């Protein structure tokens, strides 16, 4: 609530008393015959009549019946004032304050205001209070200001009553007292003072010194609003928009917002834009929303600048333009708007409307994060964790994750849990990891639910709990988390913590496989090949093995090679079998190595070569292929000691990363 700025105005009426000549002059003035009035007043003034002198000053000031002459006006006011006439003293004070007919002098203005005020002249009392408030012509003194304001207010001056209410509300020159504030506002408001009506409405709306009463708030706001008070129009619109029950009226909210907006009130323009955007109280119209947002934004309204940026980013009501979005976000961000700072950081991070710049993203995220913006805290943590835009710093990452996590951000809670699990930026602490990941999981974050299942699954001595494992995997799986779906399928296939159920295993494998999960595709192929939980179907088995194999699954490649070798689900094709066995074996897959060895031992798709077969069987024995040892023993009977030595050397070369095909080719070349 702001103090009203009063422009001192001269008392413009003519004064009369029962005196020959004065009455005639007044009658003539009221009839608009100022020349006759002047003739009546002048001789009386020359004779020293204070009232006539004052009235003559009024005529010179206004140029009524005479040529306008402020110096002569001052002269006649002074003659009257020096006789103690209060109205003339008041008028002379205003002439000094406003520099009309005399050099400007606040001290002289105060002298004459005081003379009139001490006689009870109400305008002078109030103006004297303002001089004390502003320290004009007297030392600044709120107590004296309040004293003179009270004198005017007690005479019923509405402006002084309003000002005294403001003083009590702010504790200026008087002890702060909302009850007194309300009392003086009410006196002024009941005389029709718009600002007092507005402030009284505000006190009711905000329960300041009086019980909250939205009905009374609306009533007083309306009185002020109907007088054109723009703050009241805006607040009345706000009351109609946000009130509950019978007071809520979106149509009236729009109506009052529009009145204030048309007076260039930026807050009202922004709210009117929002009403158009949401179609609340008006037909939804994004173009109109943009129009009103722009009007407010150009007045530097921070909310409107943010909203206009959002409209440009989304292409809503205006052609999509990320550069414009950035421009408006920046204006709001520079006014410290936390959402704009976050969005500006996001635009830099993603290179939208500006060149991609992680350092700038980190700067704006940091500004928003320090204001408590939870997503900014989380993203800033991620930037520290990954060393993007800032030096990599796990301690800082933990710090920002924690701030966001403590505000309930599920993703931050999860990431903080992972930092505890891995001992990054904090001492490794599985209990803390479980605590934070559980908080995220309980908010429904699928990756946290999955990870919590993994934690229970992996830490046997501390956490292992089959029921918890299944429960959390299921929650994540039901949200579509592919790894959880696969793990749940595996649990049902093995019957760990649940009743073994191949059909359910197939169901969960199928869900994960459909999302491209390689392990699920491989296992689903196996279920179809064995007819386990599903009708046996080699064509389906091949289909799923192929999906996984092309994604690089060594197990699927080995299995697919086996299907080609046996002609199951596909035409028998040793070349294809050999190709897939090679791919699997190159990745160190034992089954692939063993099967490729069989192909060399039998000369299927390749020239028969027991040394190569021996080398491959020797490697497969190190893996999980139980019959690899048997095949190796068979191959030993087929080769000489020298060939055994060559096979052992070949086995060493084959075991080197990405060297299987080269090593075999090189051996075959030397063996010719």
XYZ file of C-alpha atoms in Angstrom:
672
model
C 0.000 0.000 0.000
C 1.513 3.290 -1.115
C 0.981 6.751 0.315
C -1.146 8.912 -1.947
C 0.854 11.718 -3.568
C -1.167 14.886 -2.968
C -0.872 17.801 -5.369
C -1.673 20.920 -3.293
C -4.579 22.810 -4.795
C -5.768 26.298 -3.954
C -9.134 26.812 -2.396
C -11.066 27.968 -5.418
C -14.316 29.171 -3.850
C -15.192 32.729 -2.934
C -15.748 33.622 0.703
C -18.609 35.827 1.846
C -19.942 37.193 5.111
C -22.955 39.341 5.760
C -21.444 42.560 4.541
C -22.600 45.054 1.953
C -20.653 44.569 -1.232
C -19.416 41.095 -0.354
C -22.808 39.521 -0.920
C -23.308 41.400 -4.167
C -19.871 40.382 -5.360
C -20.524 36.744 -4.502
C -23.862 36.751 -6.323
C -22.205 38.274 -9.381
C -19.357 35.686 -9.268
C -21.805 32.795 -9.026
C -23.659 34.200 -12.030
C -20.395 34.309 -13.968
C -20.272 38.108 -13.981
C -16.725 38.356 -12.741
C -16.211 41.926 -13.847
C -19.078 43.071 -11.596
C -17.807 40.863 -8.782
C -14.363 42.447 -9.075
C -15.887 45.932 -8.848
C -17.709 44.929 -5.659
C -14.677 43.262 -4.011
C -11.959 45.776 -4.955
C -13.088 48.809 -2.871
C -13.673 46.583 0.144
C -10.247 45.059 -0.283
C -8.663 48.488 -0.547
C -10.401 49.346 2.716
C -8.731 46.353 4.393
C -11.489 43.739 4.320
C -9.634 40.437 4.650
C -12.304 38.359 2.944
C -12.518 40.720 -0.007
C -8.732 40.715 -0.225
C -8.728 36.896 -0.328
C -11.478 36.840 -2.962
C -9.577 39.366 -5.059
C -6.509 37.117 -4.848
C -8.640 34.264 -6.132
C -9.768 36.319 -9.126
C -6.210 37.350 -10.034
C -5.043 33.761 -9.713
C -7.769 32.440 -11.992
C -7.900 35.416 -14.372
C -11.613 35.932 -13.668
C -12.807 39.511 -14.265
C -9.188 40.671 -14.562
C -6.063 39.712 -16.458
C -4.463 36.722 -14.736
C -1.601 37.921 -12.511
C -0.120 35.550 -9.939
C 2.040 38.297 -8.404
C -1.061 40.412 -7.661
C -2.800 37.278 -6.391
C 0.053 36.776 -3.926
C -0.111 40.453 -2.919
C -3.813 40.269 -2.031
C -3.429 36.865 -0.324
C -0.645 38.329 1.789
C -2.727 41.351 2.844
C -5.524 39.017 3.914
C -3.188 36.498 5.527
C -1.432 39.141 7.557
C -4.799 39.965 9.050
C -5.023 36.335 10.207
C -7.454 35.088 7.608
C -6.885 31.296 7.533
C -7.947 30.633 3.954
C -5.578 33.309 2.699
C -2.775 31.897 4.819
C -3.402 28.511 3.267
C -3.484 30.012 -0.225
C -0.283 31.971 0.358
C 1.435 28.803 1.604
C 0.513 26.988 -1.620
C 1.873 29.878 -3.697
C 5.233 29.575 -1.916
C 5.299 25.809 -2.215
C 4.442 25.799 -5.926
C 6.445 28.926 -6.863
C 3.544 30.921 -8.252
C 3.942 34.686 -8.019
C 6.807 34.330 -5.534
C 10.139 32.488 -5.497
C 9.691 28.901 -4.327
C 10.202 28.581 -0.593
C 9.222 25.527 1.423
C 10.097 27.285 4.667
C 7.702 30.177 3.843
C 5.067 27.672 2.800
C 5.400 25.938 6.175
C 5.103 29.263 8.035
C 1.803 30.116 6.356
C 0.431 26.570 6.503
C 1.137 26.507 10.212
C -0.661 29.831 10.820
C -3.733 28.510 9.011
C -3.479 25.041 10.542
C -3.364 26.461 14.055
C -6.684 28.103 13.274
C -8.091 24.718 12.286
C -7.924 25.128 8.506
C -8.101 21.496 7.454
C -6.243 21.692 4.119
C -3.317 23.417 5.801
C -3.221 20.838 8.562
C -2.907 18.040 6.031
C -0.386 19.853 3.854
C 1.668 20.638 6.941
C 1.698 16.941 7.764
C 3.067 16.245 4.279
C 5.788 18.867 4.714
C 6.899 17.102 7.918
C 6.732 13.723 6.175
C 8.961 14.854 3.348
C 11.206 17.166 5.393
C 10.283 20.146 3.223
C 10.806 23.485 4.984
C 11.094 21.687 8.322
C 13.227 18.811 9.631
C 11.664 15.497 8.688
C 9.493 14.365 11.595
C 6.990 11.502 11.282
C 5.527 12.206 14.734
C 4.708 15.820 13.799
C 3.416 14.631 10.456
C 1.067 12.182 12.166
C -0.033 14.878 14.648
C -1.126 17.312 11.933
C -2.600 14.538 9.841
C -4.745 13.488 12.794
C -6.048 17.043 13.243
C -7.203 17.109 9.615
C -8.599 13.583 9.837
C -10.595 14.402 12.953
C -12.228 17.209 11.002
C -13.438 14.622 8.521
C -10.923 15.156 5.717
C -11.064 11.917 3.711
C -7.557 12.220 2.306
C -6.103 12.812 5.784
C -8.113 9.907 7.163
C -6.674 7.675 4.458
C -3.160 8.931 5.166
C -3.573 8.406 8.917
C -4.740 4.841 8.239
C -1.596 4.326 6.183
C 0.559 5.697 8.987
C -0.958 3.309 11.528
C -0.537 0.419 9.105
C 3.151 1.190 8.570
C 3.935 2.493 12.054
C 5.045 5.900 10.737
C 4.998 8.517 13.476
C 2.602 6.378 15.506
C 2.848 2.867 16.942
C 1.831 0.282 14.350
C -1.794 -0.543 15.019
C -3.865 -2.377 12.424
C -7.075 -1.776 14.344
C -6.524 1.991 14.194
C -5.465 1.649 10.576
C -8.696 -0.134 9.703
C -10.745 2.442 11.605
C -9.305 5.417 9.697
C -9.464 3.647 6.356
C -13.122 2.925 7.006
C -13.890 6.587 7.799
C -12.193 7.655 4.577
C -13.698 4.810 2.546
C -17.201 5.654 3.681
C -16.643 9.113 2.217
C -15.818 7.476 -1.112
C -12.025 7.669 -1.025
C -10.977 5.011 -3.572
C -7.534 4.246 -2.135
C -8.993 3.841 1.347
C -11.641 1.529 -0.063
C -8.912 -0.492 -1.769
C -6.770 -0.708 1.361
C -9.743 -1.701 3.482
C -10.511 -4.469 0.998
C -6.884 -5.571 1.181
C -7.044 -5.789 4.974
C -10.132 -7.992 4.782
C -8.580 -10.184 2.082
C -5.330 -10.654 4.024
C -6.722 -10.722 7.587
C -4.565 -7.781 8.603
C -5.853 -6.554 11.943
C -9.339 -7.875 11.210
C -10.718 -11.354 10.581
C -10.462 -12.467 6.979
C -13.686 -11.841 5.139
C -13.642 -12.362 1.381
C -17.162 -11.001 0.975
C -16.181 -7.732 2.652
C -12.940 -7.651 0.659
C -14.865 -7.995 -2.594
C -17.337 -5.329 -1.504
C -14.655 -2.723 -0.791
C -12.552 -3.649 -3.784
C -15.628 -3.195 -5.961
C -16.314 0.294 -4.596
C -12.749 1.342 -5.392
C -12.735 -0.503 -8.718
C -15.910 1.249 -9.849
C -14.074 4.537 -9.314
C -11.367 3.324 -11.687
C -8.782 2.299 -9.074
C -6.608 -0.054 -11.081
C -5.187 -1.972 -8.095
C -8.715 -2.651 -6.884
C -9.776 -3.780 -10.348
C -6.895 -6.227 -10.488
C -7.436 -7.549 -6.951
C -11.157 -7.855 -7.542
C -10.429 -9.947 -10.615
C -8.051 -12.055 -8.560
C -10.664 -12.614 -5.855
C -13.210 -13.746 -8.424
C -10.636 -16.062 -10.018
C -9.198 -17.798 -6.950
C -12.048 -17.728 -4.434
C -13.846 -20.940 -3.663
C -17.577 -21.472 -3.633
C -20.096 -18.782 -4.478
C -17.593 -15.954 -4.822
C -15.728 -17.653 -7.652
C -16.799 -16.185 -10.962
C -14.440 -16.476 -13.905
C -16.533 -14.214 -16.127
C -16.310 -11.383 -13.584
C -12.624 -12.112 -13.063
C -12.009 -11.589 -16.777
C -14.155 -8.438 -16.779
C -12.202 -6.776 -13.974
C -8.831 -7.962 -15.257
C -9.723 -6.412 -18.602
C -10.598 -3.042 -17.008
C -7.276 -2.966 -15.194
C -5.402 -4.273 -18.243
C -6.868 -1.509 -20.391
C -5.380 0.931 -17.881
C -2.008 -0.704 -18.648
C -1.761 -2.626 -15.390
C 0.880 -5.242 -16.209
C -0.259 -7.770 -13.582
C -3.780 -7.655 -14.957
C -2.524 -8.004 -18.520
C -0.579 -11.101 -17.515
C -3.558 -12.648 -15.707
C -5.843 -11.848 -18.625
C -3.368 -13.606 -20.881
C -3.502 -16.644 -18.621
C -7.316 -16.654 -18.702
C -7.220 -16.653 -22.515
C -4.573 -19.377 -22.568
C -6.601 -21.627 -20.264
C -9.990 -20.707 -21.690
C -11.160 -19.626 -18.240
C -14.008 -17.115 -18.315
C -13.384 -16.519 -22.015
C -13.195 -18.603 -25.159
C -9.766 -20.204 -25.286
C -7.555 -18.113 -27.566
C -3.779 -18.522 -27.529
C -3.236 -15.570 -29.878
C -5.063 -13.297 -27.430
C -3.049 -14.817 -24.598
C 0.178 -13.949 -26.405
C -1.090 -10.421 -27.096
C -1.780 -9.726 -23.415
C 1.392 -11.445 -22.246
C 3.360 -9.253 -24.643
C 1.768 -6.030 -23.337
C 2.692 -6.973 -19.785
C 6.131 -8.300 -20.725
C 7.005 -5.063 -22.477
C 6.290 -3.346 -19.161
C 8.869 -5.684 -17.600
C 6.326 -7.851 -15.801
C 8.470 -10.854 -14.925
C 5.669 -13.439 -14.954
C 4.541 -12.259 -18.372
C 8.092 -12.385 -19.725
C 8.343 -15.992 -18.576
C 4.930 -16.845 -20.011
C 5.732 -15.222 -23.345
C 8.975 -17.190 -23.502
C 7.019 -20.360 -22.841
C 4.545 -19.552 -25.624
C 7.393 -18.990 -28.101
C 9.142 -22.194 -27.052
C 5.998 -24.269 -27.481
C 4.726 -22.431 -30.569
C 1.454 -21.699 -28.783
C -0.473 -18.722 -30.183
C 2.628 -17.595 -32.032
C 5.064 -19.100 -34.526
C 7.476 -21.379 -32.689
C 10.725 -19.496 -32.151
C 13.342 -20.718 -29.692
C 15.446 -17.576 -30.115
C 12.495 -15.433 -29.017
C 11.821 -17.866 -26.188
C 15.403 -17.455 -24.993
C 15.153 -13.663 -25.271
C 12.064 -13.491 -23.027
C 13.345 -16.126 -20.606
C 16.547 -14.096 -20.274
C 14.629 -10.890 -19.437
C 12.709 -12.708 -16.705
C 15.807 -14.565 -15.498
C 17.717 -11.303 -15.138
C 14.891 -10.175 -12.849
C 15.685 -13.257 -10.754
C 12.672 -15.312 -11.820
C 13.609 -18.828 -10.768
C 11.552 -20.670 -13.415
C 13.000 -18.503 -16.175
C 16.520 -19.140 -14.894
C 15.869 -22.871 -14.970
C 14.365 -22.752 -18.461
C 17.228 -20.623 -19.751
C 19.649 -23.193 -18.375
C 17.666 -25.913 -20.125
C 17.770 -24.003 -23.428
C 21.579 -23.709 -23.188
C 21.915 -27.372 -22.215
C 19.879 -28.481 -25.242
C 21.120 -25.841 -27.695
C 17.617 -24.489 -28.266
C 17.580 -20.895 -29.505
C 21.230 -20.487 -28.519
C 24.412 -22.403 -29.324
C 24.674 -25.420 -27.016
C 26.744 -24.327 -24.015
C 27.020 -26.479 -20.896
C 28.916 -23.760 -19.027
C 26.060 -21.281 -19.528
C 23.551 -23.997 -18.657
C 25.400 -24.610 -15.388
C 25.442 -20.886 -14.586
C 21.671 -20.510 -14.968
C 20.895 -23.819 -13.267
C 23.078 -22.634 -10.383
C 21.125 -19.365 -10.037
C 17.836 -21.266 -9.961
C 19.220 -23.983 -7.696
C 20.359 -21.434 -5.126
C 16.783 -20.159 -5.018
C 15.595 -23.669 -4.217
C 14.362 -24.766 -7.653
C 14.382 -28.516 -7.202
C 14.878 -29.548 -10.844
C 17.719 -27.045 -11.191
C 19.377 -28.589 -8.136
C 19.023 -32.038 -9.671
C 20.358 -31.026 -13.102
C 23.231 -29.127 -11.521
C 24.084 -32.280 -9.578
C 24.082 -34.244 -12.836
C 26.396 -31.681 -14.433
C 28.875 -32.017 -11.562
C 28.613 -35.804 -11.688
C 29.338 -35.851 -15.437
C 31.735 -32.885 -15.549
C 29.545 -31.043 -18.049
C 29.921 -27.254 -17.938
C 31.689 -27.516 -14.588
C 34.720 -29.462 -13.366
C 33.745 -33.031 -12.519
C 33.118 -33.113 -8.773
C 31.274 -35.968 -7.069
C 31.163 -34.104 -3.764
C 29.338 -31.195 -5.391
C 27.102 -33.650 -7.238
C 26.121 -35.250 -3.932
C 25.540 -31.817 -2.402
C 23.054 -30.756 -5.082
C 21.419 -34.175 -5.332
C 20.850 -34.030 -1.582
C 19.217 -30.592 -1.744
C 16.812 -31.775 -4.432
C 16.271 -35.126 -2.730
C 15.381 -33.459 0.551
C 12.692 -31.527 -1.337
C 11.266 -34.853 -2.452
C 12.571 -35.075 -6.024
C 12.466 -38.778 -6.839
C 15.151 -38.742 -9.534
C 17.543 -36.901 -7.212
C 16.777 -39.374 -4.438
C 17.629 -42.206 -6.808
C 20.869 -40.617 -8.004
C 21.891 -39.841 -4.421
C 21.270 -43.473 -3.540
C 23.470 -44.574 -6.437
C 26.253 -42.266 -5.186
C 26.045 -43.961 -1.769
C 25.966 -47.404 -3.392
C 29.106 -46.683 -5.415
C 30.866 -44.528 -2.832
C 31.080 -41.523 -5.144
C 31.423 -38.188 -3.331
C 30.481 -39.921 -0.067
C 31.648 -42.971 1.842
C 30.072 -46.122 0.447
C 26.998 -46.909 2.531
C 24.532 -49.535 1.340
C 22.028 -48.688 4.078
C 21.966 -45.049 2.912
C 21.758 -46.218 -0.695
C 18.737 -48.354 0.107
C 17.134 -45.526 2.116
C 17.333 -42.954 -0.687
C 16.506 -45.367 -3.500
C 13.531 -46.632 -1.495
C 12.214 -43.054 -1.133
C 12.384 -42.671 -4.904
C 10.850 -46.102 -5.447
C 7.964 -45.309 -3.115
C 7.225 -42.287 -5.300
C 6.819 -44.661 -8.224
C 10.126 -44.091 -10.032
C 10.523 -47.276 -12.063
C 14.321 -47.278 -12.272
C 14.485 -46.857 -8.494
C 12.080 -49.746 -7.987
C 14.209 -51.906 -10.267
C 17.437 -50.820 -8.568
C 15.973 -51.508 -5.144
C 15.176 -55.026 -6.311
C 18.766 -55.379 -7.520
C 20.115 -54.124 -4.178
C 18.039 -56.684 -2.294
C 19.153 -59.347 -4.791
C 22.873 -58.566 -4.701
C 23.662 -57.929 -1.049
C 22.923 -61.410 0.312
C 24.315 -61.016 3.807
C 22.744 -57.618 4.401
C 19.535 -57.279 2.457
C 18.705 -60.475 0.647
C 14.962 -60.847 0.843
C 13.222 -62.784 -1.925
C 9.818 -61.260 -1.215
C 11.256 -57.733 -1.421
C 13.151 -58.599 -4.583
C 10.034 -59.869 -6.332
C 7.877 -57.025 -5.023
C 10.129 -54.239 -6.310
C 10.866 -55.914 -9.633
C 7.111 -56.326 -10.119
C 6.397 -52.645 -9.390
C 9.005 -51.549 -11.912
C 7.959 -54.194 -14.436
C 4.333 -53.104 -14.273
C 5.522 -49.622 -15.234
C 7.250 -51.078 -18.283
C 10.842 -51.200 -17.044
C 12.406 -53.755 -19.385
C 15.220 -54.931 -17.101
C 12.748 -55.487 -14.286
C 10.490 -57.408 -16.638
C 13.414 -59.611 -17.661
C 14.476 -60.208 -14.056
C 10.927 -61.048 -13.054
C 10.735 -63.508 -15.946
C 13.983 -65.100 -14.775
C 12.647 -65.383 -11.216
C 9.508 -67.173 -12.434
C 11.547 -69.451 -14.691
C 13.793 -70.466 -11.799
C 11.100 -70.353 -9.110
C 13.127 -68.128 -6.798
C 10.899 -66.478 -4.187
C 7.807 -67.398 -6.194
C 6.086 -70.549 -7.309
C 7.918 -71.655 -10.449
C 5.777 -70.731 -13.455
C 7.111 -70.987 -17.023
C 4.020 -69.327 -18.482
C 4.546 -66.249 -16.326
C 8.239 -66.320 -17.180
C 7.342 -66.263 -20.886
C 4.852 -63.450 -20.288
C 7.440 -61.206 -18.623
C 10.191 -62.148 -21.092
C 7.813 -61.234 -23.881
C 7.139 -57.765 -22.433
C 10.846 -57.025 -22.053
C 11.731 -58.554 -25.418
C 9.146 -56.386 -27.168
C 11.052 -53.373 -25.808
C 14.289 -54.676 -27.320
C 15.836 -56.195 -24.197
C 18.508 -58.553 -25.554
C 18.585 -60.959 -22.622
C 14.809 -61.303 -22.707
C 14.836 -61.928 -26.455
C 17.478 -64.616 -26.003
C 15.651 -66.320 -23.138
C 12.317 -66.071 -24.926
C 13.907 -67.786 -27.929
C 15.045 -70.554 -25.588
C 11.538 -70.957 -24.121
C 10.097 -71.352 -27.635
C 12.858 -73.776 -28.657
C 12.233 -75.983 -25.603
C 8.452 -75.520 -25.520
C 8.794 -74.260 -21.968
C 5.783 -72.220 -20.793
C 4.690 -71.859 -24.410
C 3.907 -74.191 -27.289
C 7.161 -75.384 -28.866
C 7.862 -73.326 -31.979
C 11.266 -73.275 -33.673
C 10.276 -70.502 -36.059
C 9.461 -68.241 -33.086
C 12.675 -69.363 -31.402
C 14.707 -68.361 -34.474
C 12.851 -65.035 -34.695
C 13.739 -64.058 -31.126
C 17.308 -65.402 -31.345
C 17.803 -63.314 -34.475
C 16.538 -60.117 -32.823
C 19.006 -60.592 -29.975
C 21.841 -61.809 -32.189
C 21.821 -58.727 -34.418
C 22.039 -56.653 -31.214
C 25.235 -58.510 -30.370
C 24.071 -61.148 -27.877
C 26.715 -63.889 -27.977
C 24.339 -66.462 -26.458
C 21.703 -65.697 -29.069
C 24.324 -65.894 -31.823
C 25.447 -69.317 -30.599
C 21.846 -70.518 -30.343
C 20.946 -69.141 -33.768
C 23.973 -70.884 -35.245
C 22.727 -74.100 -33.673
C 19.287 -73.661 -35.285
C 20.913 -73.241 -38.716
C 23.216 -76.206 -38.105
C 20.243 -78.462 -37.224
C 17.807 -76.912 -39.711
C 15.318 -76.107 -36.968
C 12.990 -73.203 -37.706
C 15.125 -72.350 -40.741
C 16.476 -74.340 -43.705
C 19.650 -76.166 -42.723
C 22.589 -73.955 -43.665
C 26.148 -74.674 -42.519
C 27.404 -71.362 -43.867
C 24.909 -69.416 -41.772
C 25.592 -71.646 -38.791
C 29.319 -71.094 -39.175
C 28.827 -67.292 -39.454
C 26.858 -67.065 -36.210
C 29.186 -69.447 -34.343
C 32.119 -67.266 -35.361
C 30.340 -64.128 -34.032
C 29.583 -65.799 -30.708
C 33.046 -67.329 -30.363
C 34.721 -63.980 -31.123
C 32.980 -62.628 -28.001
C 34.365 -65.494 -25.913
C 31.076 -67.392 -25.746
C 31.833 -70.984 -24.675
C 28.926 -72.512 -26.585
C 29.953 -70.636 -29.689
C 33.555 -71.810 -29.320
C 32.455 -75.396 -28.743
C 30.009 -75.423 -31.674
C 32.557 -73.810 -33.964
C 34.983 -76.547 -32.876
C 32.394 -79.167 -33.836
C 32.080 -77.582 -37.283
C 35.871 -77.833 -37.803
C 35.966 -81.364 -36.393
C 33.236 -82.493 -38.791
C 34.266 -80.334 -41.722
C 30.844 -78.718 -41.838
C 30.995 -75.474 -43.876
C 34.783 -75.446 -43.483
C 37.591 -77.884 -44.328
C 37.958 -80.414 -41.545
C 40.779 -79.486 -39.168
C 41.264 -81.205 -35.816
C 43.943 -78.773 -34.613
C 41.561 -75.823 -34.905
C 38.818 -77.950 -33.331
C 41.173 -78.863 -30.460
C 42.074 -75.175 -29.877
C 38.393 -74.199 -29.781
C 37.397 -77.118 -27.526
C 40.212 -76.191 -25.162
C 38.828 -72.685 -24.822
C 35.239 -73.863 -24.379
C 36.304 -76.080 -21.465
C 37.146 -72.888 -19.555
C 33.528 -71.793 -19.907
C 30.238 -73.401 -19.028
C 30.014 -76.046 -21.763
C 29.988 -79.373 -19.908
C 30.741 -81.552 -22.918
C 33.680 -79.406 -24.102
C 36.111 -81.644 -22.234
C 34.764 -84.765 -23.969
C 35.195 -83.189 -27.383
C 38.700 -82.086 -26.489
C 39.604 -85.637 -25.481
C 38.267 -86.916 -28.806
C 40.303 -84.306 -30.699
C 43.476 -85.251 -28.802
C 43.239 -88.728 -30.296
C 43.097 -87.229 -33.773
C 46.271 -85.143 -33.707
C 50.005 -85.618 -33.181
C 51.993 -84.161 -30.241
C 53.347 -81.500 -32.574
C 49.817 -80.612 -33.626
C 48.785 -80.556 -29.959
C 51.507 -77.991 -29.343
C 50.282 -75.962 -32.346
C 46.695 -76.213 -31.068
C 47.689 -74.949 -27.654
C 49.488 -71.984 -29.234
C 46.462 -71.342 -31.464
C 44.230 -71.422 -28.383
C 46.307 -68.630 -26.855
C 46.019 -66.529 -30.019
C 42.286 -67.165 -30.359
C 41.723 -65.996 -26.768
C 43.076 -62.533 -27.567
C 40.335 -59.932 -28.009
C 38.888 -59.762 -31.543
C 41.525 -62.157 -32.840
C 39.669 -65.452 -33.369
C 39.079 -65.231 -37.116
C 42.526 -63.786 -37.800
C 44.255 -66.387 -35.676
C 42.439 -69.308 -37.318
C 43.041 -67.906 -40.798
C 46.732 -67.373 -40.041
C 47.127 -70.947 -38.694
C 45.362 -72.477 -41.691
C 47.598 -70.515 -44.017
C 50.791 -71.788 -42.311
C 49.431 -75.325 -42.111
C 49.034 -75.664 -45.860
